[in-house]
Coordinates of C-alpha atoms and ligand atoms in Angstrom, one line a residue:
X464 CA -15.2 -37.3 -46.0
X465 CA -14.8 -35.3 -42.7
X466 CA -11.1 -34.6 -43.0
X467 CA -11.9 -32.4 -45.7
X468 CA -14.4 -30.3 -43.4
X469 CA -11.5 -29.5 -40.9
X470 CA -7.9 -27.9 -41.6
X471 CA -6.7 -29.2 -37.9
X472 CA -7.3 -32.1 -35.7
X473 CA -7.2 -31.9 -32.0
X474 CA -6.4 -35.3 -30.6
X475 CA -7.3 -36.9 -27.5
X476 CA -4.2 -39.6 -26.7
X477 CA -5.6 -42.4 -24.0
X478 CA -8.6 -44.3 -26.0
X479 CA -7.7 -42.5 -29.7
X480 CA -4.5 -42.6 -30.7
X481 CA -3.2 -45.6 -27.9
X482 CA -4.8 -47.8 -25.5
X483 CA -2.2 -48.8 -23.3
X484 CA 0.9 -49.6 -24.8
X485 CA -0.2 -50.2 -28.4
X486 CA -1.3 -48.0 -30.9
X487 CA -5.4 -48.0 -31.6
X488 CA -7.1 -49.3 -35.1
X489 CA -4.6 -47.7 -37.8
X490 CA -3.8 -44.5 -36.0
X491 CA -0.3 -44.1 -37.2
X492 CA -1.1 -44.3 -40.9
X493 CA -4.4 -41.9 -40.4
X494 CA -2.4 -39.8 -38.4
X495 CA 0.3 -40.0 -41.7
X496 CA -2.1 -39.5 -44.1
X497 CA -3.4 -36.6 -42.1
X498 CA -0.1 -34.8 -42.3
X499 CA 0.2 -35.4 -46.2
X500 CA -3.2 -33.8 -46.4
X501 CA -1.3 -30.6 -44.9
X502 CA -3.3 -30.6 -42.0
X503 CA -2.2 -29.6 -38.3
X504 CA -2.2 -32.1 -35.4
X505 CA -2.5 -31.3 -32.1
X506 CA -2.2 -33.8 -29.1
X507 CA -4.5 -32.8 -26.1
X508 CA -4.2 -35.0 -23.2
X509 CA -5.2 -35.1 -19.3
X510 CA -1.8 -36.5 -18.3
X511 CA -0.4 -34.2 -16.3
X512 CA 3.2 -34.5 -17.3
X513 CA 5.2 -32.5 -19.8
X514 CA 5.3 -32.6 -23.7
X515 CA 8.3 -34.6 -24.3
X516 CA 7.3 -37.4 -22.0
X517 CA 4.7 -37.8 -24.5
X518 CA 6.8 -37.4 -27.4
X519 CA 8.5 -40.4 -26.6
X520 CA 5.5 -42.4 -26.1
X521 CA 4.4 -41.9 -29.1
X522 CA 7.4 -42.6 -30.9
X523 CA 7.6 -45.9 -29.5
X524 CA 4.4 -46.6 -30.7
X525 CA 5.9 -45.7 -34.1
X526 CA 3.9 -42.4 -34.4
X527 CA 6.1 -39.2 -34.9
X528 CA 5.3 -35.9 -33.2
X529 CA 7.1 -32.7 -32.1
X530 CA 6.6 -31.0 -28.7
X531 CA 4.9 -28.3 -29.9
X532 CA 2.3 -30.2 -30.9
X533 CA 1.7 -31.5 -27.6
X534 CA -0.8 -30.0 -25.1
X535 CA -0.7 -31.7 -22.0
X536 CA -2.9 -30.6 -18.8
X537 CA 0.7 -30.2 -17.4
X538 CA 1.7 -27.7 -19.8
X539 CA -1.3 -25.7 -19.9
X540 CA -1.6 -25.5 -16.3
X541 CA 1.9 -24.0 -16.5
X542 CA 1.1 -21.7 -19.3
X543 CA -1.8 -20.4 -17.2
X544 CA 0.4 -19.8 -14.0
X545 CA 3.2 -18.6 -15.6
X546 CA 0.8 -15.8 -17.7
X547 CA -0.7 -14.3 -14.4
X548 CA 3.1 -14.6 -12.9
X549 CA 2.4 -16.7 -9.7
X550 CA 5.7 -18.4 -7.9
X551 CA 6.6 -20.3 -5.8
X552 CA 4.6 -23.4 -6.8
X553 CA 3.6 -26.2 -4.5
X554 CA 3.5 -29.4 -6.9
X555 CA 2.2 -32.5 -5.6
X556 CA 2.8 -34.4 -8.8
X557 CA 5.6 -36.7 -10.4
X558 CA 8.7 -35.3 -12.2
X559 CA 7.0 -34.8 -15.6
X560 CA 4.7 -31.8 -13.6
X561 CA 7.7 -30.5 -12.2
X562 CA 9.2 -30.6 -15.5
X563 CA 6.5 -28.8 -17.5
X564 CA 6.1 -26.2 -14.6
X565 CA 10.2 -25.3 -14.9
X566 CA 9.9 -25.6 -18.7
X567 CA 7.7 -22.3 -18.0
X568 CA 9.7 -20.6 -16.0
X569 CA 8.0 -21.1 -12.8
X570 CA 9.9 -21.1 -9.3
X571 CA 9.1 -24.5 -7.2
X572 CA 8.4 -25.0 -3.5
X573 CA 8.7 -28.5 -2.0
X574 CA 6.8 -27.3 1.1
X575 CA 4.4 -23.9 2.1
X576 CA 4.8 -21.0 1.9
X577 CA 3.8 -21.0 -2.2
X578 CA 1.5 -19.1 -4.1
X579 CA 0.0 -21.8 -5.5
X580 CA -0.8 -25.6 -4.9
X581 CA -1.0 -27.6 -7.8
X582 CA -2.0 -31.1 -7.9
X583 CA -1.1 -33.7 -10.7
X584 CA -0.7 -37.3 -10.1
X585 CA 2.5 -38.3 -7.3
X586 CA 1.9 -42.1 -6.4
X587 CA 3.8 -41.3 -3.5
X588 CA 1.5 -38.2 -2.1
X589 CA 0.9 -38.5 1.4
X590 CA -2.3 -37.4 3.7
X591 CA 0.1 -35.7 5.6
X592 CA 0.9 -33.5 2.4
X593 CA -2.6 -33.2 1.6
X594 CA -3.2 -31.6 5.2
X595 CA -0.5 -29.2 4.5
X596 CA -1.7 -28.5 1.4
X597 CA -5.8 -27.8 2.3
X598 CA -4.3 -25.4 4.9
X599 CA -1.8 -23.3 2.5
X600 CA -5.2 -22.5 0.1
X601 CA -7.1 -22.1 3.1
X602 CA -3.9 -19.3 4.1
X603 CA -4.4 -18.0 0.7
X604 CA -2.6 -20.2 -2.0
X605 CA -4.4 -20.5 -5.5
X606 CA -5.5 -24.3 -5.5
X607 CA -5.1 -25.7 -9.3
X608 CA -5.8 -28.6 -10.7
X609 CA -4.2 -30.1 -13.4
X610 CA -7.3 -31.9 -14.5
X611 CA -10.5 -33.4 -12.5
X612 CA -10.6 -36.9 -13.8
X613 CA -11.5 -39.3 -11.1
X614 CA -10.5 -42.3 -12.7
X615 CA -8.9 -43.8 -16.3
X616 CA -8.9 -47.3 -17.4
X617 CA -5.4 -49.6 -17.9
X618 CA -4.7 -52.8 -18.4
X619 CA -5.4 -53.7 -14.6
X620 CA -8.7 -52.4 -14.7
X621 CA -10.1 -48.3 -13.9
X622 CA -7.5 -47.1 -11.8
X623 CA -7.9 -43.8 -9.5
X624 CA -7.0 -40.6 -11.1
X625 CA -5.7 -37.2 -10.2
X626 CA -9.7 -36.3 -9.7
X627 CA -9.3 -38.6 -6.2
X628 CA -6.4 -36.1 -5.0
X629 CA -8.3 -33.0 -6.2
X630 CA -11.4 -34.1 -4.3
X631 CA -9.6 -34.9 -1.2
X632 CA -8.6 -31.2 -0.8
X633 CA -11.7 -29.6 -2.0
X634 CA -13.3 -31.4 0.9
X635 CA -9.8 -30.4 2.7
X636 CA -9.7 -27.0 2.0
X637 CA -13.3 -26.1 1.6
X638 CA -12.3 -24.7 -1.7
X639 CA -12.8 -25.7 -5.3
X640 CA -9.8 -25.1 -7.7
X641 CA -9.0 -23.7 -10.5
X642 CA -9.3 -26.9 -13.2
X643 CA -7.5 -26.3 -16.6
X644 CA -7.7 -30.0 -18.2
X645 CA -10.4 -30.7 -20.3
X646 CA -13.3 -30.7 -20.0
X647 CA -12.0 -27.2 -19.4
X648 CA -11.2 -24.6 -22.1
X649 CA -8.4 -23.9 -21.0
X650 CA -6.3 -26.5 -23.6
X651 CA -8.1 -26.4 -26.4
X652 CA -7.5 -22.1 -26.5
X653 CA -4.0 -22.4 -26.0
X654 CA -4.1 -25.5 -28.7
X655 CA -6.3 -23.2 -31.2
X656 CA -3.5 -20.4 -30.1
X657 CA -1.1 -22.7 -32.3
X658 CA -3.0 -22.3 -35.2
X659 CA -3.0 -19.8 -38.5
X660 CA -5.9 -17.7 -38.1
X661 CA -9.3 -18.7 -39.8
X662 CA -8.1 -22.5 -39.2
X663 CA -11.1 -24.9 -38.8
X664 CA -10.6 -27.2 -35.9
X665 CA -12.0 -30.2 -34.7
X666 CA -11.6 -32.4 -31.5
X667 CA -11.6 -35.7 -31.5
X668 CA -12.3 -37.9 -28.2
X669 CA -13.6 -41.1 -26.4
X670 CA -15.2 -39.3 -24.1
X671 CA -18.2 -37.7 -24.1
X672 CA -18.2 -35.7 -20.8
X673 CA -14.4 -34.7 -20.9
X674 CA -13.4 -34.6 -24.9
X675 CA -16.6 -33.2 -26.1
X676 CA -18.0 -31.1 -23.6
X677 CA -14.5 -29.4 -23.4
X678 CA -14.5 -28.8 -27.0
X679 CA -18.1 -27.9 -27.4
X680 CA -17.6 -25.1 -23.8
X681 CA -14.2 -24.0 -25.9
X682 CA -16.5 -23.7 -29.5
X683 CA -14.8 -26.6 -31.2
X684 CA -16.7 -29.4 -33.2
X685 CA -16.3 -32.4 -31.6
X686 CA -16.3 -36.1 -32.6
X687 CA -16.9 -39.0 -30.7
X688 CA -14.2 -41.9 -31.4
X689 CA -16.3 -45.1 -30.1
X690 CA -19.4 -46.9 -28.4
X691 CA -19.5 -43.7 -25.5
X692 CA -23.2 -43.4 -24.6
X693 CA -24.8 -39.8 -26.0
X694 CA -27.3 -37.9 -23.6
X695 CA -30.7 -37.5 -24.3
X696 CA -30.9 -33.8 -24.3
X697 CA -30.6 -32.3 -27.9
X698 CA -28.6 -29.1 -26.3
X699 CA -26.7 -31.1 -24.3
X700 CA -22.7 -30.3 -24.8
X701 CA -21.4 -33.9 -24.2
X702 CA -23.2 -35.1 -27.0
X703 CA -20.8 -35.0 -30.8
X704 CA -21.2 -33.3 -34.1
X705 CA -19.8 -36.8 -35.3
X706 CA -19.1 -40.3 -34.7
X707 CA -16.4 -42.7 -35.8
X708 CA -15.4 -46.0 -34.9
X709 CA -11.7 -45.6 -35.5
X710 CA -9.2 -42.4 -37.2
X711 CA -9.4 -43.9 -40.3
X712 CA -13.4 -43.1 -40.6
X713 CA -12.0 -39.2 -41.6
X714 CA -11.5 -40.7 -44.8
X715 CA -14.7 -42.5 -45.3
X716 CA -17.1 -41.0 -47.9
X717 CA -19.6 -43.2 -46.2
X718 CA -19.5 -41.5 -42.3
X719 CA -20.8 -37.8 -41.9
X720 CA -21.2 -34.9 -39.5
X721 CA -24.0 -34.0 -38.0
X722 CA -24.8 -30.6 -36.8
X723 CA -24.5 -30.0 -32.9
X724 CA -26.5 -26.2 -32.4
X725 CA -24.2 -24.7 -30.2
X726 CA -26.4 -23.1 -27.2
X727 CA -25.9 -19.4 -25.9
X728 CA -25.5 -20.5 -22.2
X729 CA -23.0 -22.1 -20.3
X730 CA -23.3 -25.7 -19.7
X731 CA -24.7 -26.3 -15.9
X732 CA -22.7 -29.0 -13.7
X733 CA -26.0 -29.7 -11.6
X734 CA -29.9 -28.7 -11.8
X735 CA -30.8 -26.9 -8.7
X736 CA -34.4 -26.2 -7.1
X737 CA -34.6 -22.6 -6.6
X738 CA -37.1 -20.0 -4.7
X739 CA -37.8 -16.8 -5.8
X740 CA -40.9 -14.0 -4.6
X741 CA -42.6 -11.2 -6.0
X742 CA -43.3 -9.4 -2.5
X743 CA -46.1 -6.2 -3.0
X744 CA -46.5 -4.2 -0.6
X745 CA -50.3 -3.1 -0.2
X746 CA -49.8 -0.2 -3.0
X747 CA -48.6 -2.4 -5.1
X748 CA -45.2 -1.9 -5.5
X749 CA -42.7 -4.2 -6.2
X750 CA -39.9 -5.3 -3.6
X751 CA -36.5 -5.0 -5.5
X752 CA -32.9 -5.2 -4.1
X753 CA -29.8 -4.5 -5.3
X754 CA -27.4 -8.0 -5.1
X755 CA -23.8 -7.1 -4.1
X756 CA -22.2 -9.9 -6.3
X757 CA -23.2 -8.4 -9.5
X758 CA -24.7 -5.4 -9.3
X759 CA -28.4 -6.5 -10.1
X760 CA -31.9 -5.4 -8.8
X761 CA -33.6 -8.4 -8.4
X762 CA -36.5 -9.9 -6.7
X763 CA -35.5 -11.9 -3.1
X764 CA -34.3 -15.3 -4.5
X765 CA -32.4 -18.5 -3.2
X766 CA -32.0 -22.2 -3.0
X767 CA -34.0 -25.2 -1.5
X768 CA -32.3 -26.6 1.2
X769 CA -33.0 -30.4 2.7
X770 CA -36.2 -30.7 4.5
X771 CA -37.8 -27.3 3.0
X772 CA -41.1 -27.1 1.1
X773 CA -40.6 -24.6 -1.7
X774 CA -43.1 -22.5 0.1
X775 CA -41.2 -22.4 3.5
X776 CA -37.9 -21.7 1.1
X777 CA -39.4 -18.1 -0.1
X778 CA -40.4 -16.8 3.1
X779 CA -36.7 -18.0 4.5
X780 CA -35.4 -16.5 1.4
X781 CA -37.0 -13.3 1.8
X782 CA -36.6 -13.1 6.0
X783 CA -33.0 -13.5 5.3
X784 CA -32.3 -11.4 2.2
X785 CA -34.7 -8.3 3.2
X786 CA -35.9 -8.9 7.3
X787 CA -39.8 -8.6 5.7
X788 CA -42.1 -11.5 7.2
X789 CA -44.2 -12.8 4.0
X790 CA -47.3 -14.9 3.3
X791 CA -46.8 -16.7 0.4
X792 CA -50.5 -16.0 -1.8
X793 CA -50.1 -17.8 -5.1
X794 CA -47.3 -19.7 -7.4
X795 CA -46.7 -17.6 -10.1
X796 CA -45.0 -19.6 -12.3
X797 CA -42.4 -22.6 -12.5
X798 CA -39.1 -21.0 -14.9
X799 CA -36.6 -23.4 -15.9
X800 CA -35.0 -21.3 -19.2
X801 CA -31.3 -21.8 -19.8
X802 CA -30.6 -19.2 -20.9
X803 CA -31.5 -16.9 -18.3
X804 CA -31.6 -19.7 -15.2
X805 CA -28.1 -20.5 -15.8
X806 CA -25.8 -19.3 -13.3
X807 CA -22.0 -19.1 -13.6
X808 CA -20.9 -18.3 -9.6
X809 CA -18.1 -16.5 -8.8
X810 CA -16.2 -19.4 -7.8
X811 CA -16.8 -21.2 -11.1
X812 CA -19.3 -23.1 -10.4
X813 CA -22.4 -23.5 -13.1
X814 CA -25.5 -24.3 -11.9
X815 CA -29.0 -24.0 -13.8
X816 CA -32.1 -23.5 -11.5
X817 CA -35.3 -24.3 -11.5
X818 CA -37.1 -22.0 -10.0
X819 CA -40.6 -21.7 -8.2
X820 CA -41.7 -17.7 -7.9
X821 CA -44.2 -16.5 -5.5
X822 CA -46.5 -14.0 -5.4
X823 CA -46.0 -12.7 -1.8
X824 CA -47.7 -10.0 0.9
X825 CA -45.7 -8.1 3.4
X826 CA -47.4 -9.1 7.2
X827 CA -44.6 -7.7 9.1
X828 CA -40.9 -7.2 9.7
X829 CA -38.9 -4.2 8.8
X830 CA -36.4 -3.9 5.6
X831 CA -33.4 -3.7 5.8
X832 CA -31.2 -1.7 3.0
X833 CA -28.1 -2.8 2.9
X834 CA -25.9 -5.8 3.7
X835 CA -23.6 -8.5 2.8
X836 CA -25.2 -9.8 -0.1
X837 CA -27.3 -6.4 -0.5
X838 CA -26.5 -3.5 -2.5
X839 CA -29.4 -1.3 -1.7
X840 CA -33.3 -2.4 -1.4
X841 CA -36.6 -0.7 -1.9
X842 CA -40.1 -0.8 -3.0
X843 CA -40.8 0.2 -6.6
X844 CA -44.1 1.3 -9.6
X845 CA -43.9 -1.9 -11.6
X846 CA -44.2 0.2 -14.4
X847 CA -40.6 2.1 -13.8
X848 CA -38.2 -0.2 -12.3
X849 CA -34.7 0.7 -12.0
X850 CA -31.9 -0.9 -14.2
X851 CA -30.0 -2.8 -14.8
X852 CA -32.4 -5.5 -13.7
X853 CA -31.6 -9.5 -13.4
X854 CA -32.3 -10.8 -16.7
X855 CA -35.1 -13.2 -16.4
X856 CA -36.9 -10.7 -13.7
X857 CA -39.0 -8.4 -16.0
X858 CA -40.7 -11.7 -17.7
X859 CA -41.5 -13.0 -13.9
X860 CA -42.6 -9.4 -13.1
X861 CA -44.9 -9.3 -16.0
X862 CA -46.3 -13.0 -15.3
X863 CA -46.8 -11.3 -11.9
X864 CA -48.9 -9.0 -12.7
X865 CA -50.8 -10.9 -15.8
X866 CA -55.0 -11.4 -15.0
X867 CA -54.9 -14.8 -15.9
X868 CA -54.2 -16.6 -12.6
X869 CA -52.7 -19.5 -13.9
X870 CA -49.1 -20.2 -13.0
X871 CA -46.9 -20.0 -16.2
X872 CA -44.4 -23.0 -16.6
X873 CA -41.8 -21.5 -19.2
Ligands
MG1066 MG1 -9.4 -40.5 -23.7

C-alpha cells in the first residue's frame, strides 16, 4: 500500500482533508491510522492566515493537529521575510496574516513607507489601498504574495481569491512578486525542514497545477486526491506519481504509484516564439556577444512580437542587439529542447522558447560593442570560440555550419 512507500505525508487541507465545513471521505480516521503508523503529518495550505486558525478548524472537524504541523502560505511568507530581515511590513490581509507575520517577529506598517507589501486576502481592501500599494513597490518595496490562486470553490460557488488582489497590482505596479504559496517551493522546503533527515515525503493534493506541480518543482512525489484532469505531456509537472479517490486509498493493496521521471529543467509558465541568427561576416566568422544578464557569449537572439514574421524578428533582433543590418539567407533550424530552451529570467519568470535560427549576412550597419544588455561583441573562427558560451549555442553553431542544407528540427 502507498503509506508504506512514504515516512511523511504533506497534506493539502481545502478539497483533502475538508470541503467546507465537514471533514472529506474518512479523513480523520486515515489521518489516525497514519499517526499509529508513526508517520509525520504536515498540513500545507494556501490560506493565508496563521497556524492556529487552522488548528482550530480542524479540531472542530474532530481531527487533532499541533501548530507545528501546520504550514500555511501565511506562515511561510513570514518565515521568508523574517529570514532575509525585512521590516516594516505593509499587510493587506485579515488578522490571521497579521498574526503569522507578528508570530515571526516582523514589525507592521498600516500605511507606506514599508519595506515590503504583502498581500493575503482583506475582504475589506480598498482600490484606494491598492494604488498606494502599486506605488510603494514601484518606490522600492518588495511586493509578496502570499499565494497566486485566483479563485477557490465554497459552498456558494468559486469565489475570488487572493490571486484577484495579486493581479490587480502586478498590473498596478508593473511588477511581479515574489509568490511563496504553492505551487511555489517555498512551503514544501520549510515543511521537509520539519523532518528527520533521509525522511521520504509525499504530497498529497486536489490540484493538479497548485498541489503537484509545487511538489514536483520542490522534488516531492505527488498524488492526486480526485477526478482533477492530468496533462497530456509525459514530462509535464502537474501530472501525479499517484492517484486516489479518497485518504483511505494509502491503505489499499489494490491502488499503486506510478513513476513520474522528474525532468532536469524548470517547469515553463508559457511557450514563447523566439528568433535567433547565426550572422557571418564574409570570412566566415561567427558574430558573438557577450549578454550583460549572465555573462554569456551568444548569438543575437530575442522574441516575436505581435505583427512580426519570424524573419523580420531576426533582423530587429540583430539591428537592436548589435547595430549590423542583416539579410536573412536560410532557416537553419527550428530548436525547441527543454533543457536548454528553458529560461528562468531574473524576475522569476520561466519561460521555454521555441526558437527559429537564421543563417544571416552582414549588408551594412556598424557594431556596436558594448551596451545595456551587451557585455562585449565581436566576430569570431567558429572553430575557437570564446567561453563560457550559452548552452544550446555550440549545437546551433554546428547545425550552422553542417553541408546538409536542410533545417534541423530538434
Ligand atoms: Mg485544495
Amino acid at each position: 500500500m502507498i503509506a508504506d512507500r512514504y515516512d511523511a505525508f504533506f497534506l493539502d487541507l481545502d478539497g483533502v482533508v475538508y470541503v467546507g465545513d465537514r471533514q472529506t471521505n474518512g479523513a480523520a480516521s486515515a489521518l489516525d491510522r497514519l499517526r499509529s503508523m508513526g508517520k509525520d503529518i504536515r498540513f500545507l495550505t494556501n490560506n493565508p492566515t496563521d497556524g492556529s486558525e487552522i488548528v482550530r478548524r480542524l479540531k472542530e472537524l474532530g481531527i487533532e493537529a499541533k501548530e507545528e504541523e501546520v504550514v500555511t502560505s501565511g506562515t511561510a511568507t513570514a518565515r521568508v521575510l523574517a529570514d532575509r530581515g525585512i521590516g516594516p511590513v505593509w499587510v493587506l490581509g485579515h488578522g490571521g496574516l497579521r498574526k503569522a507575520m507578528t508570530d515571526a517577529k516582523l514589525s507592521l506598517a498600516e500605511a507606506p513607507p514599508c519595506e515590503a507589501v504583502v498581500v493575503g486576502w482583506d475582504d475589506d481592501v480598498t482600490l484606494g489601498q491598492i494604488r498606494r500599494a502599486a506605488l510603494a513597490i514601484r518606490q522600492g518595496a518588495l511586493f509578496v504574495a502570499t499565494n497566486e490562486d485566483p479563485t477557490y470553490p465554497s459552498s456558494e460557488g468559486i469565489l475570488s481569491g487572493v490571486g484577484v488582489v495579486v493581479d490587480a497590482l502586478i498590473a498596478g505596479s508593473g511588477t511581479r512578486p515574489l509568490s511563496v504559496g504553492k505551487p511555489w517551493t517555498a512551503m514544501f522546503e520549510q515543511a521537509r525542514r520539519t523532518l528527520a533527515p533521509g525522511k521520504r515525503a509525499v504530497m498529497i493534493g486536489d490540484t493538479p497545477y497548485v498541489d503537484v506541480l509545487g511538489a514536483h518543482r520542490a522534488g516531492i512525489d505527488a498524488i492526486l486526491m480526485g477526478s482533477a484532469e492530468t496533462y497530456p505531456g509525459k514530462l509535464d509537472f502537474r501530472n501525479p506519481d499517484g492517484r486516489i479517490d479518497k485518504l483511505g486509498d494509502l491503505f489499499d493493496d489494490a491502488i499503486s504509484m506510478g513513476v513520474w521521471d522528474s525532468p532536469t529543467y524548470p517547469w515553463p509558465e508559457s511557450v514563447e516564439p523566439g528568433v535567433a541568427g547565426v550572422v557571418l561576416d564574409e570570412s566566415g566568422r561567427v558574430l558573438l556577444m557577450r549578454r550583460s544578464d549572465n555573462g554569456r557569449w551568444g548569438i543575437p537572439s530575442g522574441h516575436v512580437e505581435p505583427g512580426e514574421t519570424v524573419q523580420t524578428a531576426v533582423v530587429r533582433e540583430i539591428r537592436e542587439e548589435t547595430g549590423l543590418e542583416v539579410e536573412v539567407e536560410e532557416l537553419i533550424g527550428l530548436y525547441s529542447d527543454p533543457v536548454s530552451q528553458v529560461i528562468t529570467y531574473p524576475d522569476s519568470r520561466i519561460c521555454h522558447f521555441v526558437t527559429s535560427c537564421f543563417l544571416c549576412r552582414v549588408m551594412g550597419g556598424s557594431l556596436i560593442t558594448s551596451g545595456p544588455e551587451t557585455l562585449d561583441a565581436g566576430f569570431f573562427d567558429p572553430h575557437d570560440l570564446p567561453e563560457p558560451l550559452m548552452s544550446m549555442h555550440p549545437r546551433w553553431l554546428a547545425d550552422a555550419l553542417a553541408p546538409s542544407g536542410r533545417p534541423f528540427v530538434r
